[in-house]
Short mmCIF file of N, CA and C in Angstrom, two decimals:
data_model
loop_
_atom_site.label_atom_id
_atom_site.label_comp_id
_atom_site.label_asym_id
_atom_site.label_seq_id
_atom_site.Cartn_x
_atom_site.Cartn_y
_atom_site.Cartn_z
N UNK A 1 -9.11 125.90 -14.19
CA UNK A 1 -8.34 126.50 -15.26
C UNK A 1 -8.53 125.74 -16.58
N UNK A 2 -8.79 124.75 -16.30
CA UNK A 2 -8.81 123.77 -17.55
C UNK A 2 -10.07 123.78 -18.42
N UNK A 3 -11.47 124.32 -17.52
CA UNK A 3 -12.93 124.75 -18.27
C UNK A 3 -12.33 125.52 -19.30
N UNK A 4 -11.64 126.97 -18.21
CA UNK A 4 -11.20 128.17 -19.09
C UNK A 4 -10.74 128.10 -20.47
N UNK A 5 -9.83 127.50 -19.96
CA UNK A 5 -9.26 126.82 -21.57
C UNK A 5 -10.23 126.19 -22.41
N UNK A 6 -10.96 125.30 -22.38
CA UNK A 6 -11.90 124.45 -23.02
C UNK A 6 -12.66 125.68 -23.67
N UNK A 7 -13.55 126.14 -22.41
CA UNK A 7 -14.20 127.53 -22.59
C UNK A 7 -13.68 128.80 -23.87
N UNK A 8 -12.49 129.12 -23.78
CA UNK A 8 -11.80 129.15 -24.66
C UNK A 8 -11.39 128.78 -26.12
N UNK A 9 -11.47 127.58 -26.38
CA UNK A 9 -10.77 126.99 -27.53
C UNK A 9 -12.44 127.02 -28.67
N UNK A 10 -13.82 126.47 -27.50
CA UNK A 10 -15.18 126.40 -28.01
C UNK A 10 -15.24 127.43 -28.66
N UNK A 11 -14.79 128.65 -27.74
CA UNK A 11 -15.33 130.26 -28.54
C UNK A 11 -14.92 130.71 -29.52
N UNK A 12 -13.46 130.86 -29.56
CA UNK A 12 -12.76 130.84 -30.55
C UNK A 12 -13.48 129.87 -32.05
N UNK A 13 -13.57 128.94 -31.92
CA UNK A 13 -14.00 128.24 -33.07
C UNK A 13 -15.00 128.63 -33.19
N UNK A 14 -16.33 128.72 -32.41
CA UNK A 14 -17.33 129.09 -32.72
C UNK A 14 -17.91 130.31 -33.98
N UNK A 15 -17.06 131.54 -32.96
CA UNK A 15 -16.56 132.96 -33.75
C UNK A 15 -15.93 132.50 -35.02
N UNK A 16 -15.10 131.86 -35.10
CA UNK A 16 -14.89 131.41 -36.66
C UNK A 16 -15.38 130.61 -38.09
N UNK A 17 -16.11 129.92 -37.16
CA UNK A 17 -17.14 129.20 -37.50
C UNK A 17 -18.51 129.95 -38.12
N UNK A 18 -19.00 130.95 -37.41
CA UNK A 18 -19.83 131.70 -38.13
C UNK A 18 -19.13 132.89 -38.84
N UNK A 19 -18.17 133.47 -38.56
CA UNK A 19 -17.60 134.12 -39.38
C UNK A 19 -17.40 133.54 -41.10
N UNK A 20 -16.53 132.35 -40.80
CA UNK A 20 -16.51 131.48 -42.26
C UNK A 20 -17.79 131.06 -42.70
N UNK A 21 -18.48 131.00 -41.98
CA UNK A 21 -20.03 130.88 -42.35
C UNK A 21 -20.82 131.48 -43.40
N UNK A 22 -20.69 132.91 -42.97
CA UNK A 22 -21.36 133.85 -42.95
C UNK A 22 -20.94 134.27 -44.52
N UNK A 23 -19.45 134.61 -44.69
CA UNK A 23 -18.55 135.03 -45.53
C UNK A 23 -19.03 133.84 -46.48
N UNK A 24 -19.15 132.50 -46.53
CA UNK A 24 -19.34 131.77 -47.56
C UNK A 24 -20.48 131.64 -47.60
N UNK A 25 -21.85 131.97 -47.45
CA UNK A 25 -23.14 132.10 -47.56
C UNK A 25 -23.43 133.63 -48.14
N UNK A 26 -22.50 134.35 -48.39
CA UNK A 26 -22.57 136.14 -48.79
C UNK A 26 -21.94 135.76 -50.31
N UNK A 27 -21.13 135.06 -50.29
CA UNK A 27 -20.58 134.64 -51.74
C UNK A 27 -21.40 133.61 -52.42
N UNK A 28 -22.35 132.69 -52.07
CA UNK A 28 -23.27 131.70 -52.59
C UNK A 28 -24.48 132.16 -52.86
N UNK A 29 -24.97 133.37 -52.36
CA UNK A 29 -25.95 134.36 -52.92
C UNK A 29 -25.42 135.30 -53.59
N UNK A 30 -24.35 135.94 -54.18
CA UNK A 30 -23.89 136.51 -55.18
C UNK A 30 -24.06 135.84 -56.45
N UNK A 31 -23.46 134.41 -56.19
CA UNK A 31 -23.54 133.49 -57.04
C UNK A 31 -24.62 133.22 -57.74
N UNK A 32 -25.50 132.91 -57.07
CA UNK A 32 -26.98 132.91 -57.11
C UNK A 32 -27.35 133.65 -58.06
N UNK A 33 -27.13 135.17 -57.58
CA UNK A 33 -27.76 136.65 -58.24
C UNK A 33 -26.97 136.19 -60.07
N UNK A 34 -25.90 136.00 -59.97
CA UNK A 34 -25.70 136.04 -61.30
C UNK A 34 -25.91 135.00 -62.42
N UNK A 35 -26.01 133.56 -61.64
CA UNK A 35 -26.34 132.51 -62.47
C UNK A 35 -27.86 132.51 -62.80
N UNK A 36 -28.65 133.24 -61.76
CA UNK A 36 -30.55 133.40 -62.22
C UNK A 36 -30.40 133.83 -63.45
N UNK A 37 -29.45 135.16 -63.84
CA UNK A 37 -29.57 135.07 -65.37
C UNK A 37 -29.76 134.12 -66.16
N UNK A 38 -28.95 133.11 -65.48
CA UNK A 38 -28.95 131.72 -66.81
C UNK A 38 -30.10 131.35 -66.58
N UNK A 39 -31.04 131.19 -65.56
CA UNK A 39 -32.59 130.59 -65.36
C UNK A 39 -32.38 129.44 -64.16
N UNK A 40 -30.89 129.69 -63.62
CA UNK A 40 -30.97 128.88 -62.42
C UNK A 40 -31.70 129.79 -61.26
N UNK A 41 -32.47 128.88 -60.08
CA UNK A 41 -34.08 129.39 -59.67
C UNK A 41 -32.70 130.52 -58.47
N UNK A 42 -32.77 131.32 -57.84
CA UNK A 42 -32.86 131.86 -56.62
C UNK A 42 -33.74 131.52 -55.26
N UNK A 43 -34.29 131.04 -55.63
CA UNK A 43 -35.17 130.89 -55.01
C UNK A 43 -34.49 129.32 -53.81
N UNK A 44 -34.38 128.79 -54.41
CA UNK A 44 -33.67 127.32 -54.37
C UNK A 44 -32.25 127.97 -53.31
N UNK A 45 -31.44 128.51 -53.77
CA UNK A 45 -29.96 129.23 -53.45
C UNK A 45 -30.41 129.73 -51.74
N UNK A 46 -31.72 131.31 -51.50
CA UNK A 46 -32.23 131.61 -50.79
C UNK A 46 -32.51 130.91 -49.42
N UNK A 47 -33.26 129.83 -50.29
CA UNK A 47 -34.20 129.26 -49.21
C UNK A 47 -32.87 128.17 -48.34
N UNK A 48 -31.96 127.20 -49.34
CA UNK A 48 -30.63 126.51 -48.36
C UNK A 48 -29.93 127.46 -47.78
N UNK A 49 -29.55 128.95 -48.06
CA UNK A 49 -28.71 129.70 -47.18
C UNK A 49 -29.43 130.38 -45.63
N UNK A 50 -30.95 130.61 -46.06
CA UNK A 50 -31.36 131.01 -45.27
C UNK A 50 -31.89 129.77 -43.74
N UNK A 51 -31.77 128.43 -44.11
CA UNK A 51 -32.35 127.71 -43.85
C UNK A 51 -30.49 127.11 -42.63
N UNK A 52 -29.36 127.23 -43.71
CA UNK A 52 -28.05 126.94 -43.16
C UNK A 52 -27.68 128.04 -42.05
N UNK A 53 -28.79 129.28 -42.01
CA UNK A 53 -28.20 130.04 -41.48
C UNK A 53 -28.66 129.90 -39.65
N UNK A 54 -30.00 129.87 -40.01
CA UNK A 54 -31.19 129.83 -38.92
C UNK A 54 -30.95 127.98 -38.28
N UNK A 55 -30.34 127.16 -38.79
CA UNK A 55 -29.58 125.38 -38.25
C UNK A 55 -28.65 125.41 -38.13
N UNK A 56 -27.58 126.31 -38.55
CA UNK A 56 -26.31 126.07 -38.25
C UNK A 56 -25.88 127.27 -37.62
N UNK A 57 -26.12 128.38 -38.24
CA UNK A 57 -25.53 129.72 -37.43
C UNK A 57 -25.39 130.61 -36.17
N UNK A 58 -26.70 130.16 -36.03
CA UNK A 58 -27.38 130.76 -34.82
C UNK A 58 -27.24 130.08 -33.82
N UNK A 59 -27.11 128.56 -33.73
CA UNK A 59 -26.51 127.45 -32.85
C UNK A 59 -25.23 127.73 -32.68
N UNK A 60 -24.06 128.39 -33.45
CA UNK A 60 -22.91 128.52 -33.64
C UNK A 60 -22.86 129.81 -32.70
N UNK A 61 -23.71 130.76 -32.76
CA UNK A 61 -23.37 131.67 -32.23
C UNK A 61 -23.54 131.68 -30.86
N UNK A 62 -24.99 131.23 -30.50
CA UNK A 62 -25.03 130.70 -28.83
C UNK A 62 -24.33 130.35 -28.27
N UNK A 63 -23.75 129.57 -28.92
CA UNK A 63 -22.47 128.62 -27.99
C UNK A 63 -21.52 129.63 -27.98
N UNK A 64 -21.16 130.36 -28.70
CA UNK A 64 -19.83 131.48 -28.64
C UNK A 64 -20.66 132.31 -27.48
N UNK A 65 -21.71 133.06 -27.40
CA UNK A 65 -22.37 133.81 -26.33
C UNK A 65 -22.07 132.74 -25.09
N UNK A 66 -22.38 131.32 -25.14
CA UNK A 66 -22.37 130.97 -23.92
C UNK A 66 -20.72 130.12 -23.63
N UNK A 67 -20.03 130.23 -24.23
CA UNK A 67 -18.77 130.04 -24.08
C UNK A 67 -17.97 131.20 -23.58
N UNK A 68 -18.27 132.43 -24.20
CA UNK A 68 -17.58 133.64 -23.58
C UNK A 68 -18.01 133.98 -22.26
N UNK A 69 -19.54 133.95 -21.64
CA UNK A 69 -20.35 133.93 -20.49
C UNK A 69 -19.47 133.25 -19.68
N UNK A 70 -19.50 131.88 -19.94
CA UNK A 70 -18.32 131.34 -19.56
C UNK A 70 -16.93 131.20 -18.86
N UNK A 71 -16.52 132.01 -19.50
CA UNK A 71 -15.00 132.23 -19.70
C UNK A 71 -15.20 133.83 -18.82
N UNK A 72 -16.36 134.49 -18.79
CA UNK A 72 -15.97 136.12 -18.32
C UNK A 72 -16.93 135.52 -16.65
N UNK A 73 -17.68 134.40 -16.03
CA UNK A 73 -17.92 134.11 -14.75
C UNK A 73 -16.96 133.27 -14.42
N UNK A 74 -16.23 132.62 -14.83
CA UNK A 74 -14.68 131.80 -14.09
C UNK A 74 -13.51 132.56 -14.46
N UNK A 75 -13.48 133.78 -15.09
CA UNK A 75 -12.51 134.61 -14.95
C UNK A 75 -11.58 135.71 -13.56
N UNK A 76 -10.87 136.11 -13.38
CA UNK A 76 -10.66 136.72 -12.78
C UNK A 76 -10.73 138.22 -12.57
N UNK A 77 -11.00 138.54 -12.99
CA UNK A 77 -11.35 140.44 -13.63
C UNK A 77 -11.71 141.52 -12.66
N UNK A 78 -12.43 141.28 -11.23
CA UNK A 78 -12.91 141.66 -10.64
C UNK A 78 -13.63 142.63 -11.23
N UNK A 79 -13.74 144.00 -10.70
CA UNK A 79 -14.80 144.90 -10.88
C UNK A 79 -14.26 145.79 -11.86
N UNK A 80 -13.24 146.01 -11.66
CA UNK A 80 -12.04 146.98 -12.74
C UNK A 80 -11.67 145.90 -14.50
N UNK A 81 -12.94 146.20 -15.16
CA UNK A 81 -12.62 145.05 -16.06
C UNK A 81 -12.06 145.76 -17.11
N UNK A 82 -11.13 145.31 -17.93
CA UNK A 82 -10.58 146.25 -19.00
C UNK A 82 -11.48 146.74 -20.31
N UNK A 83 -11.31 147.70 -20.97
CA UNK A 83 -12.55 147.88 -22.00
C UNK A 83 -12.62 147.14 -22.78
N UNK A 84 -11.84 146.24 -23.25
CA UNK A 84 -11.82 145.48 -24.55
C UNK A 84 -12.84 144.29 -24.17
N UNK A 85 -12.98 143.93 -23.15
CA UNK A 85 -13.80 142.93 -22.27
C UNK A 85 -14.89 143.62 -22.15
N UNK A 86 -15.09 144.97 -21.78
CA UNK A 86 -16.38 144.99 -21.53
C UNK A 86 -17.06 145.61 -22.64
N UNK A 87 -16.79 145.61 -24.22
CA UNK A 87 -17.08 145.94 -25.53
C UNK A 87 -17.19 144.55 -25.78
N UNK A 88 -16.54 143.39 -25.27
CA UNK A 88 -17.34 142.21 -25.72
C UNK A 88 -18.01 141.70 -25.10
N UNK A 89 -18.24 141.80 -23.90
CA UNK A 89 -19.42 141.14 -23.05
C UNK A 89 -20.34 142.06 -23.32
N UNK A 90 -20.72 143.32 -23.26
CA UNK A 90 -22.18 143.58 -23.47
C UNK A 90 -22.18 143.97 -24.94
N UNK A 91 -21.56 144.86 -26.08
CA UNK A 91 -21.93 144.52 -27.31
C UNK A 91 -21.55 143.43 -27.96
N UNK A 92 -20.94 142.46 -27.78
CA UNK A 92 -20.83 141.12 -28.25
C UNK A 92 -22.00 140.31 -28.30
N UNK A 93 -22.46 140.72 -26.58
CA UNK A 93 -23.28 139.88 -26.28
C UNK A 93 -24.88 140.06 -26.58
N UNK A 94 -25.08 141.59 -26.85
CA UNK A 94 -26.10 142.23 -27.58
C UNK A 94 -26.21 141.49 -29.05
N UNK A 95 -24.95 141.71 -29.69
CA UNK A 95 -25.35 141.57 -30.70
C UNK A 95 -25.30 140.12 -31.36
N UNK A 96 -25.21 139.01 -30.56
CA UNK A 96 -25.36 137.95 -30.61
C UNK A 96 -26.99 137.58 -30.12
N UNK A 97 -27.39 138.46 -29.08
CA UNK A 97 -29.12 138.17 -29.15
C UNK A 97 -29.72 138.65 -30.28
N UNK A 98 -29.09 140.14 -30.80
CA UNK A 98 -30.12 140.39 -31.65
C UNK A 98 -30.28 139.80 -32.88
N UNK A 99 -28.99 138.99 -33.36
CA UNK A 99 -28.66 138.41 -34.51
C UNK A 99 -29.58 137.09 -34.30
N UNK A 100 -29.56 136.12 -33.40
CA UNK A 100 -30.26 135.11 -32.93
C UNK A 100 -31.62 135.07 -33.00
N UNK A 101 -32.58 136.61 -32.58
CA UNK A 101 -33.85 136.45 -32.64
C UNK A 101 -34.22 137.29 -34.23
N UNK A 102 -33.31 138.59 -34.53
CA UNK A 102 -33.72 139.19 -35.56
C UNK A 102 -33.30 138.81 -36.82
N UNK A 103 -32.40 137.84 -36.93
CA UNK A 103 -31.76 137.50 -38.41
C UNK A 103 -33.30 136.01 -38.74
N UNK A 104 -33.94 135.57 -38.06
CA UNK A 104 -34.60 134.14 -38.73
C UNK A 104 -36.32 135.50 -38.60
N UNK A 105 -36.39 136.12 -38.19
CA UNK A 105 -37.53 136.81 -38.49
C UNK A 105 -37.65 137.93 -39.57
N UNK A 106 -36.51 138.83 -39.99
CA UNK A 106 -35.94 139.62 -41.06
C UNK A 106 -35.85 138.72 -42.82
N UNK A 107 -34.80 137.86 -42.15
CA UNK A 107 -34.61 136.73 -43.15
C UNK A 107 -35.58 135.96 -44.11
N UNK A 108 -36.51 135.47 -43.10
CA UNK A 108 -37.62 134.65 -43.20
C UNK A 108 -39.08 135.81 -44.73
N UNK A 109 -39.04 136.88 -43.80
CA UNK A 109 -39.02 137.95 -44.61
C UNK A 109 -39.08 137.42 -45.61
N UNK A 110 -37.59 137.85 -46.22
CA UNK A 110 -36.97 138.09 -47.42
C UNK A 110 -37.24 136.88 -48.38
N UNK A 111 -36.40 135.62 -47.35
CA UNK A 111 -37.14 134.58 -48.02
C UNK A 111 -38.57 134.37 -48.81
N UNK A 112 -39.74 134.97 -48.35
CA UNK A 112 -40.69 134.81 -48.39
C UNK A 112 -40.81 135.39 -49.54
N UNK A 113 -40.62 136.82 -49.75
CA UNK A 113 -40.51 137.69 -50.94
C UNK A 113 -39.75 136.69 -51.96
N UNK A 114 -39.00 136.33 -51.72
CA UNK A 114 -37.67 135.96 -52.92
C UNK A 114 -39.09 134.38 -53.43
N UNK A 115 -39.63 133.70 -52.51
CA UNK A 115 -40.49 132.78 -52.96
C UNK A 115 -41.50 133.55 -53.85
N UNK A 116 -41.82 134.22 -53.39
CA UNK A 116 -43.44 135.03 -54.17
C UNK A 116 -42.62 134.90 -55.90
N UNK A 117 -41.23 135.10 -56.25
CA UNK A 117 -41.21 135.73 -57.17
C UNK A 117 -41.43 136.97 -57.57
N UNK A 118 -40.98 137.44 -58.73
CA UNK A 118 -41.19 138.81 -59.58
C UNK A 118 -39.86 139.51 -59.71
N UNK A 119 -40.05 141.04 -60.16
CA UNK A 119 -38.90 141.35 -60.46
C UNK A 119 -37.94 141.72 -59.26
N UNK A 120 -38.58 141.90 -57.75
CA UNK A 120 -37.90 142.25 -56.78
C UNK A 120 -37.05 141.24 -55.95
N UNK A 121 -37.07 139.89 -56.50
CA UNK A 121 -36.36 138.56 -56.04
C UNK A 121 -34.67 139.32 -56.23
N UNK A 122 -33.88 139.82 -56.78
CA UNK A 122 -32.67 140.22 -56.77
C UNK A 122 -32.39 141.30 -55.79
N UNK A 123 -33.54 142.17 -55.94
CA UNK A 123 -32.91 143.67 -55.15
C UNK A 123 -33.32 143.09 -53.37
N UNK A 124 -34.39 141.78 -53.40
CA UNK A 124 -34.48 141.30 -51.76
C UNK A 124 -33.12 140.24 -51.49
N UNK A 125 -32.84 139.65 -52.20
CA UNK A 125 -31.73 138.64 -52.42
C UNK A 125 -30.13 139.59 -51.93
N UNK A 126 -30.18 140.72 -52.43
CA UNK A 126 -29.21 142.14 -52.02
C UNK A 126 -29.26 141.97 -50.64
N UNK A 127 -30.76 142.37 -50.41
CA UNK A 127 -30.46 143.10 -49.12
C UNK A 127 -29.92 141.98 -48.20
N UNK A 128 -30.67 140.61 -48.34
CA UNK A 128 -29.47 139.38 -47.69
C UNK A 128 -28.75 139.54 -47.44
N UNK A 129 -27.99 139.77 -48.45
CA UNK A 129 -26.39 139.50 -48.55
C UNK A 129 -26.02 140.59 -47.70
N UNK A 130 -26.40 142.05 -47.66
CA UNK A 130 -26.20 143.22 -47.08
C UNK A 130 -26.32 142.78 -45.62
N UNK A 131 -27.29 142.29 -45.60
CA UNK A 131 -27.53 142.05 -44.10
C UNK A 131 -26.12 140.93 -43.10
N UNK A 132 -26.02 139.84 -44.23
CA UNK A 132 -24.76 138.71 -44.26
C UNK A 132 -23.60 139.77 -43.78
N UNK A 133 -23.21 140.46 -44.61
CA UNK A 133 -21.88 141.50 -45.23
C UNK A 133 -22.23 142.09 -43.36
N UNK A 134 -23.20 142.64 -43.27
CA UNK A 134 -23.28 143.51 -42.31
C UNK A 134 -22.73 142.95 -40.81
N UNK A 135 -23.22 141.92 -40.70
CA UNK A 135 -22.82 140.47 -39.67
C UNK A 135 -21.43 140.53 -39.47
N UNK A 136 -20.96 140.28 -41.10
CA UNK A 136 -19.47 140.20 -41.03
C UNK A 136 -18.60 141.31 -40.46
N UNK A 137 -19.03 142.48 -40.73
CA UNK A 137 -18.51 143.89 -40.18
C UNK A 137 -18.52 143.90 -39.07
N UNK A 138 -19.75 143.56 -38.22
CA UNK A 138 -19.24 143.69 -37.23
C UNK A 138 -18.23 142.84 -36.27
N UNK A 139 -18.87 141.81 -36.54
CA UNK A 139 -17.73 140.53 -36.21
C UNK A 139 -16.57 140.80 -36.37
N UNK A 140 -15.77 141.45 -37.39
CA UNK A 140 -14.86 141.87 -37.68
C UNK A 140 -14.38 142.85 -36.60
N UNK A 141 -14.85 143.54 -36.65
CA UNK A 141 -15.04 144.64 -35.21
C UNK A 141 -14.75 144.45 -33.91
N UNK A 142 -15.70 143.31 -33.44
CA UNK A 142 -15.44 143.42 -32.30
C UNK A 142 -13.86 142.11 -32.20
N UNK A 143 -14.00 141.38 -33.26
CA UNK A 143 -12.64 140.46 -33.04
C UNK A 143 -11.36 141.38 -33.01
N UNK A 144 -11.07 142.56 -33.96
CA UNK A 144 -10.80 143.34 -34.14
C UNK A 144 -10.08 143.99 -32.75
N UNK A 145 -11.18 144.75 -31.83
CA UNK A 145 -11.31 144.94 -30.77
C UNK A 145 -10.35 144.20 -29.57
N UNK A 146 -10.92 143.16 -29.73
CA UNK A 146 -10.77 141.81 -28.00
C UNK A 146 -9.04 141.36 -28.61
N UNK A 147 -8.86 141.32 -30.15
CA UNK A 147 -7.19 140.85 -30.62
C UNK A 147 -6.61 142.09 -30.11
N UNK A 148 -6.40 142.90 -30.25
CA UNK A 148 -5.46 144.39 -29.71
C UNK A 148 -6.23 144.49 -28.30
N UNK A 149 -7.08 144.30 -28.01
CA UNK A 149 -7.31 144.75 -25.83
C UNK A 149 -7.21 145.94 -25.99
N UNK A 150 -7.84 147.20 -26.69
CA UNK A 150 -7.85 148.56 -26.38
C UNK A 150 -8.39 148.68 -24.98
#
């Protein structure tokens, strides 16, 4: 009982952890977008968020995937599992792989563009953030979800 808990307390932070993450890396590329006016680089902004995201985020999120794993094989649930559980074990858990392998290959992308320079460094710098924003939605969602137990 006492993993559980542990198991528990990891996930929780974890999930918050990239949540606050995420949310303050979506606001530091906004930032970005509007100070390049002044001739501060984007490029610079890009490359530490994308770099904080793919060292810190994605480590953050594993551990929430493997903390909840966790917590749902030393659980008790049997076969009759309630839906709110099973909207976070398999799309939770989906979308914690796909974020893990597709956010540092998408990203990396963008990054790359936003290095080249030119006039499309803002409208790729967007879609970041879109992509960030998008993270957050769902996260939102499924926490959303697992807090009320529909």
């Amino acid at each position: 009982m006492v993993g559980y808990k542990i198991a528990l307390f990891i996930h929780i932070l974890s999930v918050a952890s990239w949540f606050g993450g995420l949310a303050v890396m979506s606001v530091w590329l906004r930032k970005s977008i509007k100070l390049n006016e002044t001739g501060i680089s984007m490029t610079k902004s890009m490359e530490s968020v994308h770099n904080l995201n793919v060292r810190m985020m994605i480590p953050v999120a594993i551990l929430a995937l493997a903390a909840g794993l966790y917590m749902l094989v030393s659980g008790n649930f049997g076969a009759d599992k309630p839906l709110w559980l099973t909207i976070k074990e398999r799309f939770g858990s989906l979308f914690i792989l796909l974020y893990a392998i597709g956010l540092p290959i998408y990203g990396g992308k963008l990054f790359k563009k936003v290095a080249e320079g030119g006039d499309q460094a803002v409208s790729v710098v967007k879609r970041y953030i879109a992509l960030l924003n998008t993270t957050l939605v769902v996260l939102l969602f499924i926490i959303f979800v697992v807090s009320f137990k529909f």
